[in-house]
Short mmCIF file of C-alpha atoms and ligand atoms in Angstrom, two decimals:
data_model
loop_
_atom_site.label_atom_id
_atom_site.label_comp_id
_atom_site.label_asym_id
_atom_site.label_seq_id
_atom_site.Cartn_x
_atom_site.Cartn_y
_atom_site.Cartn_z
CA MET A 230 0.14 0.11 -0.03
CA ARG A 231 1.61 3.45 -0.85
CA SER A 232 1.96 5.99 1.71
CA ASP A 233 -0.05 8.52 0.42
CA MET A 234 -3.45 5.87 -0.20
CA THR A 235 -5.43 3.88 2.45
CA GLY A 236 -7.92 0.76 2.01
CA GLY A 237 -7.30 1.62 -1.82
CA TYR A 238 -8.39 4.86 -1.53
CA PRO A 239 -5.54 8.25 -2.22
CA LEU A 240 -5.59 10.62 0.74
CA ALA A 241 -4.67 13.49 -1.28
CA ARG A 242 -7.83 14.34 -3.24
CA PRO A 243 -7.11 17.41 -5.91
CA ARG A 244 -10.48 17.56 -6.60
CA ARG A 245 -11.22 18.55 -3.50
CA LEU A 246 -9.86 22.44 -4.78
CA ARG A 247 -11.86 22.16 -7.86
CA ARG A 248 -14.96 21.10 -6.29
CA THR A 249 -16.54 24.43 -6.77
CA PRO A 250 -16.02 28.21 -8.33
CA ALA A 251 -14.80 29.59 -5.49
CA LEU A 252 -12.82 26.81 -4.67
CA ARG A 253 -11.12 27.05 -8.15
CA ALA A 254 -10.66 31.02 -8.58
CA LEU A 255 -9.49 30.99 -5.12
CA VAL A 256 -6.12 28.90 -6.02
CA ALA A 257 -6.12 29.95 -9.59
CA GLU A 258 -2.45 30.48 -10.41
CA THR A 259 -3.38 32.14 -14.03
CA SER A 260 -5.21 35.71 -14.27
CA LEU A 261 -5.83 37.76 -16.81
CA ARG A 262 -6.28 41.44 -16.23
CA PRO A 263 -7.92 43.84 -19.26
CA ARG A 264 -4.26 45.64 -18.65
CA ASP A 265 -2.82 43.45 -19.80
CA LEU A 266 -4.03 43.23 -23.82
CA VAL A 267 -3.34 45.30 -26.42
CA LEU A 268 -5.68 46.05 -29.47
CA PRO A 269 -3.98 46.14 -32.72
CA LEU A 270 -5.44 48.19 -34.80
CA PHE A 271 -5.29 49.08 -38.83
CA VAL A 272 -6.29 52.20 -40.90
CA LYS A 273 -5.94 53.21 -44.50
CA GLU A 274 -5.59 56.18 -45.86
CA GLY A 275 -8.26 57.46 -48.32
CA ILE A 276 -11.44 55.13 -47.66
CA ALA A 277 -14.91 56.80 -46.40
CA GLU A 278 -15.82 53.80 -44.86
CA PRO A 279 -13.89 50.79 -42.85
CA GLN A 280 -13.47 48.09 -44.50
CA PRO A 281 -14.05 44.31 -43.84
CA VAL A 282 -10.73 42.21 -43.93
CA SER A 283 -12.24 38.80 -44.61
CA SER A 284 -10.00 36.76 -43.43
CA MET A 285 -10.56 38.42 -39.90
CA PRO A 286 -14.27 38.46 -39.34
CA GLY A 287 -15.05 41.58 -37.14
CA VAL A 288 -11.98 43.01 -37.64
CA GLY A 289 -11.13 45.96 -40.40
CA GLN A 290 -8.96 48.63 -41.72
CA HIS A 291 -10.18 51.78 -40.39
CA THR A 292 -11.12 55.34 -41.28
CA ARG A 293 -9.67 58.04 -38.91
CA ASP A 294 -12.71 58.67 -37.46
CA SER A 295 -13.80 54.94 -36.85
CA LEU A 296 -10.32 53.94 -35.71
CA ARG A 297 -11.26 56.99 -33.14
CA LYS A 298 -14.44 55.26 -32.44
CA ALA A 299 -12.57 51.46 -31.84
CA ALA A 300 -9.66 52.85 -29.62
CA ALA A 301 -11.75 54.88 -27.39
CA GLY A 302 -14.15 52.04 -26.62
CA ALA A 303 -10.87 49.89 -26.18
CA ALA A 304 -9.97 52.35 -23.25
CA ASP A 305 -13.10 52.27 -21.96
CA ALA A 306 -12.78 48.22 -21.86
CA GLY A 307 -9.63 49.20 -20.41
CA VAL A 308 -7.33 47.58 -22.30
CA GLY A 309 -3.75 48.57 -21.51
CA GLY A 310 -2.53 49.29 -25.24
CA LEU A 311 -2.90 50.10 -28.54
CA ILE A 312 -0.58 49.28 -31.14
CA VAL A 313 -1.46 51.08 -34.42
CA PHE A 314 -0.52 49.75 -38.31
CA GLY A 315 -0.78 52.57 -41.22
CA VAL A 316 -2.10 51.51 -44.66
CA PRO A 317 -0.83 54.46 -47.25
CA ALA A 318 -2.58 55.45 -50.20
CA ALA A 319 0.56 55.12 -52.44
CA LYS A 320 3.67 52.85 -51.71
CA ASP A 321 7.42 52.78 -53.04
CA GLY A 322 10.30 51.60 -53.31
CA ARG A 323 11.12 53.00 -49.85
CA GLY A 324 8.39 53.58 -47.86
CA SER A 325 8.66 57.39 -48.03
CA ALA A 326 5.49 57.58 -46.20
CA ALA A 327 6.42 56.14 -42.90
CA ASP A 328 8.22 58.62 -42.30
CA ASP A 329 5.86 61.18 -43.38
CA PRO A 330 4.38 63.57 -40.88
CA ALA A 331 1.77 63.86 -42.40
CA GLY A 332 1.61 59.82 -43.65
CA ILE A 333 -1.66 57.87 -42.10
CA SER A 334 0.20 56.49 -39.04
CA GLN A 335 1.25 59.58 -37.94
CA LEU A 336 -1.68 61.14 -38.24
CA ALA A 337 -3.35 57.92 -36.63
CA LEU A 338 -1.21 58.70 -33.75
CA ALA A 339 -2.04 62.46 -32.50
CA ASP A 340 -5.44 61.21 -33.77
CA LEU A 341 -5.33 58.36 -30.77
CA ARG A 342 -3.04 60.86 -28.31
CA ALA A 343 -6.05 62.97 -28.62
CA GLU A 344 -8.66 60.47 -28.14
CA VAL A 345 -7.81 58.46 -25.50
CA GLY A 346 -4.79 60.36 -23.84
CA ASP A 347 -2.68 58.28 -21.41
CA ALA A 348 -5.43 55.95 -20.62
CA CYS A 349 -3.67 53.22 -22.25
CA VAL A 350 -0.22 52.69 -23.87
CA ILE A 351 -0.19 53.98 -27.81
CA MET A 352 2.51 51.60 -29.66
CA ALA A 353 3.60 51.94 -33.39
CA ASP A 354 4.21 49.24 -35.27
CA LEU A 355 7.62 50.02 -36.99
CA CYS A 356 7.99 48.10 -40.53
CA LEU A 357 8.02 49.01 -43.70
CA CYS A 358 6.12 45.47 -45.42
CA GLU A 359 3.21 48.35 -45.76
CA TYR A 360 4.93 50.99 -46.88
CA THR A 361 6.92 49.75 -49.87
CA ASP A 362 4.84 48.64 -53.48
CA HIS A 363 7.35 45.79 -53.18
CA GLY A 364 6.02 44.21 -49.97
CA HIS A 365 9.50 43.66 -48.11
CA CYS A 366 10.38 44.71 -44.87
CA GLY A 367 12.80 47.05 -45.68
CA VAL A 368 14.64 48.67 -49.00
CA LEU A 369 15.58 46.26 -51.97
CA THR A 370 19.12 46.18 -52.59
CA GLU A 371 19.70 45.85 -57.29
CA GLY A 372 19.24 42.09 -56.41
CA GLY A 373 15.88 41.60 -54.53
CA GLU A 374 17.44 41.00 -51.27
CA VAL A 375 15.86 43.29 -48.08
CA ALA A 376 19.27 45.12 -47.52
CA ASN A 377 20.18 45.53 -44.25
CA ASP A 378 21.78 48.62 -42.63
CA ALA A 379 19.68 50.98 -45.37
CA THR A 380 16.55 49.69 -44.40
CA VAL A 381 17.68 50.48 -40.16
CA GLU A 382 18.64 53.34 -41.39
CA ARG A 383 14.88 54.04 -42.72
CA TYR A 384 13.55 51.74 -39.45
CA ALA A 385 15.75 55.26 -37.68
CA ALA A 386 13.62 58.01 -39.33
CA ILE A 387 10.27 56.09 -38.82
CA ALA A 388 10.93 55.96 -35.03
CA VAL A 389 11.72 59.73 -34.42
CA ALA A 390 8.86 60.31 -36.75
CA GLN A 391 6.29 58.06 -34.77
CA ALA A 392 7.09 60.12 -31.50
CA ALA A 393 6.55 62.63 -33.17
CA ALA A 394 3.63 61.76 -33.14
CA GLY A 395 2.58 61.01 -30.54
CA ALA A 396 3.97 57.15 -29.57
CA ASP A 397 4.77 55.75 -26.39
CA MET A 398 6.61 53.19 -27.31
CA VAL A 399 7.86 52.16 -31.69
CA ALA A 400 7.97 48.64 -32.16
CA PRO A 401 9.87 46.99 -35.07
CA SER A 402 9.09 44.01 -36.14
CA GLY A 403 10.90 44.10 -39.27
CA MET A 404 13.93 41.42 -37.73
CA MET A 405 16.80 43.90 -39.17
CA ASP A 406 19.59 43.37 -37.75
CA GLY A 407 20.75 46.08 -35.42
CA GLN A 408 17.69 47.84 -35.91
CA VAL A 409 17.19 48.25 -31.80
CA ALA A 410 20.28 49.88 -31.51
CA ALA A 411 19.72 52.15 -34.39
CA ILE A 412 16.37 53.42 -33.05
CA ARG A 413 17.01 54.04 -29.54
CA LYS A 414 20.17 56.17 -31.21
CA ALA A 415 18.21 58.04 -33.25
CA LEU A 416 15.15 58.70 -30.98
CA ASP A 417 17.85 60.04 -28.42
CA ALA A 418 19.15 61.89 -30.88
CA ALA A 419 16.44 63.61 -31.19
CA GLY A 420 15.26 64.32 -27.98
CA ARG A 421 13.39 61.30 -27.37
CA ALA A 422 14.71 59.39 -24.57
CA ASP A 423 11.36 58.82 -23.08
CA VAL A 424 9.96 56.86 -25.79
CA GLY A 425 10.56 53.27 -25.24
CA ILE A 426 11.30 50.09 -27.48
CA CYS A 427 9.14 47.14 -27.48
CA ALA A 428 11.25 45.15 -30.09
CA TYR A 429 9.88 41.51 -31.94
CA SER A 430 12.53 40.34 -31.06
CA ALA A 431 11.84 36.61 -31.35
CA LYS A 432 9.49 36.91 -34.99
CA TYR A 433 9.28 33.43 -36.06
CA ALA A 434 8.86 33.24 -40.30
CA SER A 435 5.45 32.07 -39.80
CA ALA A 436 2.80 30.76 -42.07
CA PHE A 437 -0.09 32.23 -39.11
CA TYR A 438 0.63 35.66 -40.76
CA GLY A 439 -1.58 35.27 -43.66
CA PRO A 440 -5.23 37.31 -42.91
CA PHE A 441 -2.77 40.20 -41.71
CA ARG A 442 -0.85 40.81 -44.86
CA GLU A 443 -4.80 40.76 -46.04
CA ALA A 444 -5.54 43.97 -43.30
CA ALA A 445 -2.37 45.41 -43.37
CA GLU A 446 -1.60 44.97 -47.49
CA GLY A 447 1.96 44.31 -47.00
CA ALA A 448 2.37 40.78 -48.57
CA PRO A 449 5.79 40.36 -50.54
CA ALA A 450 5.40 40.86 -54.61
CA PHE A 451 8.14 37.61 -54.77
CA GLY A 452 10.09 35.61 -51.98
CA ASP A 453 9.11 35.68 -48.81
CA ARG A 454 10.92 36.75 -45.06
CA ALA A 455 12.74 33.98 -44.31
CA SER A 456 16.12 35.34 -44.72
CA HIS A 457 15.53 37.92 -41.49
CA GLN A 458 12.52 36.00 -39.51
CA ALA A 459 13.12 33.34 -37.82
CA ASP A 460 13.48 30.10 -38.12
CA PRO A 461 10.40 28.11 -36.84
CA ALA A 462 12.49 25.26 -36.18
CA ASN A 463 14.60 26.89 -33.69
CA ALA A 464 14.31 27.83 -29.84
CA ALA A 465 18.18 29.13 -29.15
CA GLU A 466 18.56 31.94 -32.76
CA ALA A 467 14.88 33.34 -30.65
CA LEU A 468 17.25 33.69 -27.23
CA ARG A 469 20.01 35.47 -29.08
CA GLU A 470 17.42 37.90 -30.40
CA VAL A 471 16.13 38.15 -27.17
CA ALA A 472 19.91 38.66 -26.00
CA LEU A 473 20.65 40.93 -28.77
CA ASP A 474 17.92 43.64 -28.66
CA ILE A 475 18.13 44.10 -24.65
CA ASP A 476 21.78 44.62 -25.16
CA GLU A 477 20.98 47.02 -27.31
CA GLY A 478 17.77 49.09 -25.57
CA ALA A 479 14.80 47.25 -25.89
CA ASP A 480 12.44 47.91 -22.93
CA MET A 481 10.20 45.33 -23.84
CA VAL A 482 10.36 42.17 -26.15
CA MET A 483 7.78 40.10 -28.14
CA VAL A 484 7.42 36.77 -28.87
CA LYS A 485 5.24 36.29 -31.96
CA PRO A 486 3.28 34.44 -32.62
CA ALA A 487 1.91 33.60 -29.18
CA LEU A 488 -0.29 29.77 -28.92
CA ALA A 489 2.89 27.72 -31.51
CA TYR A 490 5.60 29.79 -29.19
CA LEU A 491 4.77 28.86 -26.02
CA ASP A 492 7.88 26.85 -25.30
CA ILE A 493 9.69 30.25 -26.28
CA ILE A 494 8.00 32.46 -24.77
CA GLN A 495 8.20 30.19 -21.50
CA THR A 496 11.92 30.40 -22.34
CA VAL A 497 12.38 33.98 -22.52
CA ALA A 498 10.31 34.83 -19.75
CA ASP A 499 12.56 32.37 -17.43
CA SER A 500 15.35 34.98 -18.70
CA VAL A 501 14.88 37.87 -18.73
CA THR A 502 13.98 40.76 -16.57
CA VAL A 503 11.91 43.22 -19.09
CA PRO A 504 8.66 43.02 -19.62
CA VAL A 505 7.87 40.08 -22.04
CA ALA A 506 4.68 40.31 -24.99
CA ALA A 507 3.39 38.03 -26.59
CA TYR A 508 1.74 38.20 -30.30
CA GLN A 509 -1.73 35.81 -30.92
CA VAL A 510 -1.34 36.35 -34.56
CA SER A 511 -3.41 36.79 -37.41
CA GLY A 512 -3.83 33.24 -37.86
CA GLU A 513 -4.61 32.24 -34.38
CA PHE A 514 -7.87 34.61 -34.36
CA ALA A 515 -8.46 33.48 -37.85
CA MET A 516 -8.68 29.62 -37.03
CA VAL A 517 -10.62 29.82 -34.17
CA GLU A 518 -13.31 32.49 -35.72
CA ALA A 519 -13.68 29.63 -38.92
CA ALA A 520 -13.80 26.73 -36.76
CA ALA A 521 -16.36 28.89 -34.66
CA ALA A 522 -18.30 30.28 -37.27
CA ARG A 523 -19.08 26.16 -38.17
CA GLY A 524 -19.97 25.73 -34.65
CA TRP A 525 -16.78 23.56 -33.89
CA LEU A 526 -15.35 25.48 -31.61
CA ASP A 527 -16.61 27.34 -28.24
CA ARG A 528 -15.78 30.42 -29.82
CA ASP A 529 -15.94 32.23 -25.76
CA ARG A 530 -14.43 29.39 -24.16
CA VAL A 531 -11.16 28.62 -26.74
CA ILE A 532 -10.28 32.68 -26.79
CA MET A 533 -10.13 32.40 -22.54
CA GLU A 534 -8.29 28.94 -23.00
CA THR A 535 -5.76 30.60 -25.71
CA LEU A 536 -4.79 33.79 -23.33
CA THR A 537 -4.37 31.81 -19.87
CA ALA A 538 -2.36 29.57 -21.83
CA ILE A 539 0.06 32.93 -23.21
CA ARG A 540 -0.22 33.90 -19.96
CA ARG A 541 0.44 30.87 -18.20
CA ALA A 542 3.30 30.42 -20.39
CA GLY A 543 4.95 33.66 -18.99
CA ALA A 544 3.62 36.38 -21.38
CA GLY A 545 2.99 39.98 -19.00
CA VAL A 546 1.81 41.20 -22.20
CA ILE A 547 -1.04 40.08 -24.80
CA LEU A 548 -1.84 41.45 -28.36
CA SER A 549 -4.76 40.07 -29.29
CA TYR A 550 -7.30 41.31 -31.81
CA TRP A 551 -10.07 40.15 -29.23
CA ALA A 552 -8.22 41.72 -26.50
CA ALA A 553 -11.03 45.05 -26.26
CA GLU A 554 -13.77 42.27 -26.26
CA VAL A 555 -12.04 40.03 -24.17
CA ALA A 556 -11.49 43.46 -21.26
CA ARG A 557 -14.95 43.77 -21.76
CA TRP A 558 -15.90 39.84 -20.64
CA LEU A 559 -12.98 40.61 -17.99
CA ARG A 560 -14.60 43.33 -16.21
CA GLY A 561 -18.07 41.84 -16.48
CA GLY A 562 -19.55 43.56 -18.94
CA VAL A 563 -21.35 42.09 -22.48
C1 PBG B 155 5.31 43.58 -40.24
C2 PBG B 155 4.05 43.03 -38.95
C3 PBG B 155 3.80 41.17 -39.73
C4 PBG B 155 2.46 40.77 -38.21
C5 PBG B 155 2.95 42.51 -37.14
N1 PBG B 155 3.89 42.96 -38.00
C6 PBG B 155 3.58 40.66 -40.87
C7 PBG B 155 4.74 40.21 -40.86
O1 PBG B 155 5.52 40.10 -40.38
O2 PBG B 155 4.50 39.50 -42.64
C8 PBG B 155 1.77 40.10 -38.27
C9 PBG B 155 0.67 40.34 -37.38
C10 PBG B 155 -0.29 38.63 -36.90
O3 PBG B 155 -0.04 37.82 -38.53
O4 PBG B 155 -1.49 39.60 -36.54
N2 PBG B 155 4.94 44.97 -40.12
#
């Protein structure tokens, strides 16, 4: 007979703590707060009405006006932050609109600041893929490769423009080498030592970004992003990227996607002291919405389960297209 058994029955009964909702709530190890969530928002230049994104039901490209309304709703629900993606009307080889003070993302950042004040953190995605006519995350060499150092120079200029427009944090997502250091230097030189950097450090070359590329109109016209984004086969590579980014001045690091990379979130969270963010990306959103629309999954429970799993793995901050809706659930609203 084992020492914890008596008469063939166990003495330790974990089920005792699961008996009622109150007991389960008391001993829950992981919880989610509205403030942990960041809502990604798309804003498109030159549209009169918000445009739906077919692969992301419920998510759309906003006009400047509808963006303000969505932001106000999210702030009201208590989300911790907003992250903005601008979609310009005109694109070119160097992504000129990205750092234009009158470019859509700068106008949108200023709108958001005016709308929500300091109620939540305003973040700016910092990349070129939405702004270049070829859809790559940087400027190209004659051979059609993404040129690292020339791209990093563009990122530095974009960071300064986004800071001037009102971003609390810039979030470089292009995975160029040295991008965080160059951005930090440029922000400091512009007198914006106060603006933080949330680095997409462990950003994988993932097929889960498919729907986003429709929303942000940033699919590469040729080739892919495998030469700069991390290889899904690797974990040590992510840790190396995270360490470099922190060394270069990142205030926060991000793992992306989230659900297929919970091991990476956990390892990163265990190895750094800066806040760790995770991005529940467009494909993760689309999978659940598509299955739920067929009645194959219980949508709301799956959403909470995935978000809880991402928190449990160690992400302090979660970017999610469900952020505002979940924030409302958490506050007991509808
Ligand atoms: C690049 C960027 C991407 C995402 C966020 N920033 C796409 C990419 O690298 O192709 C993906 C987010 C998502 O899928 O929800 N600017």
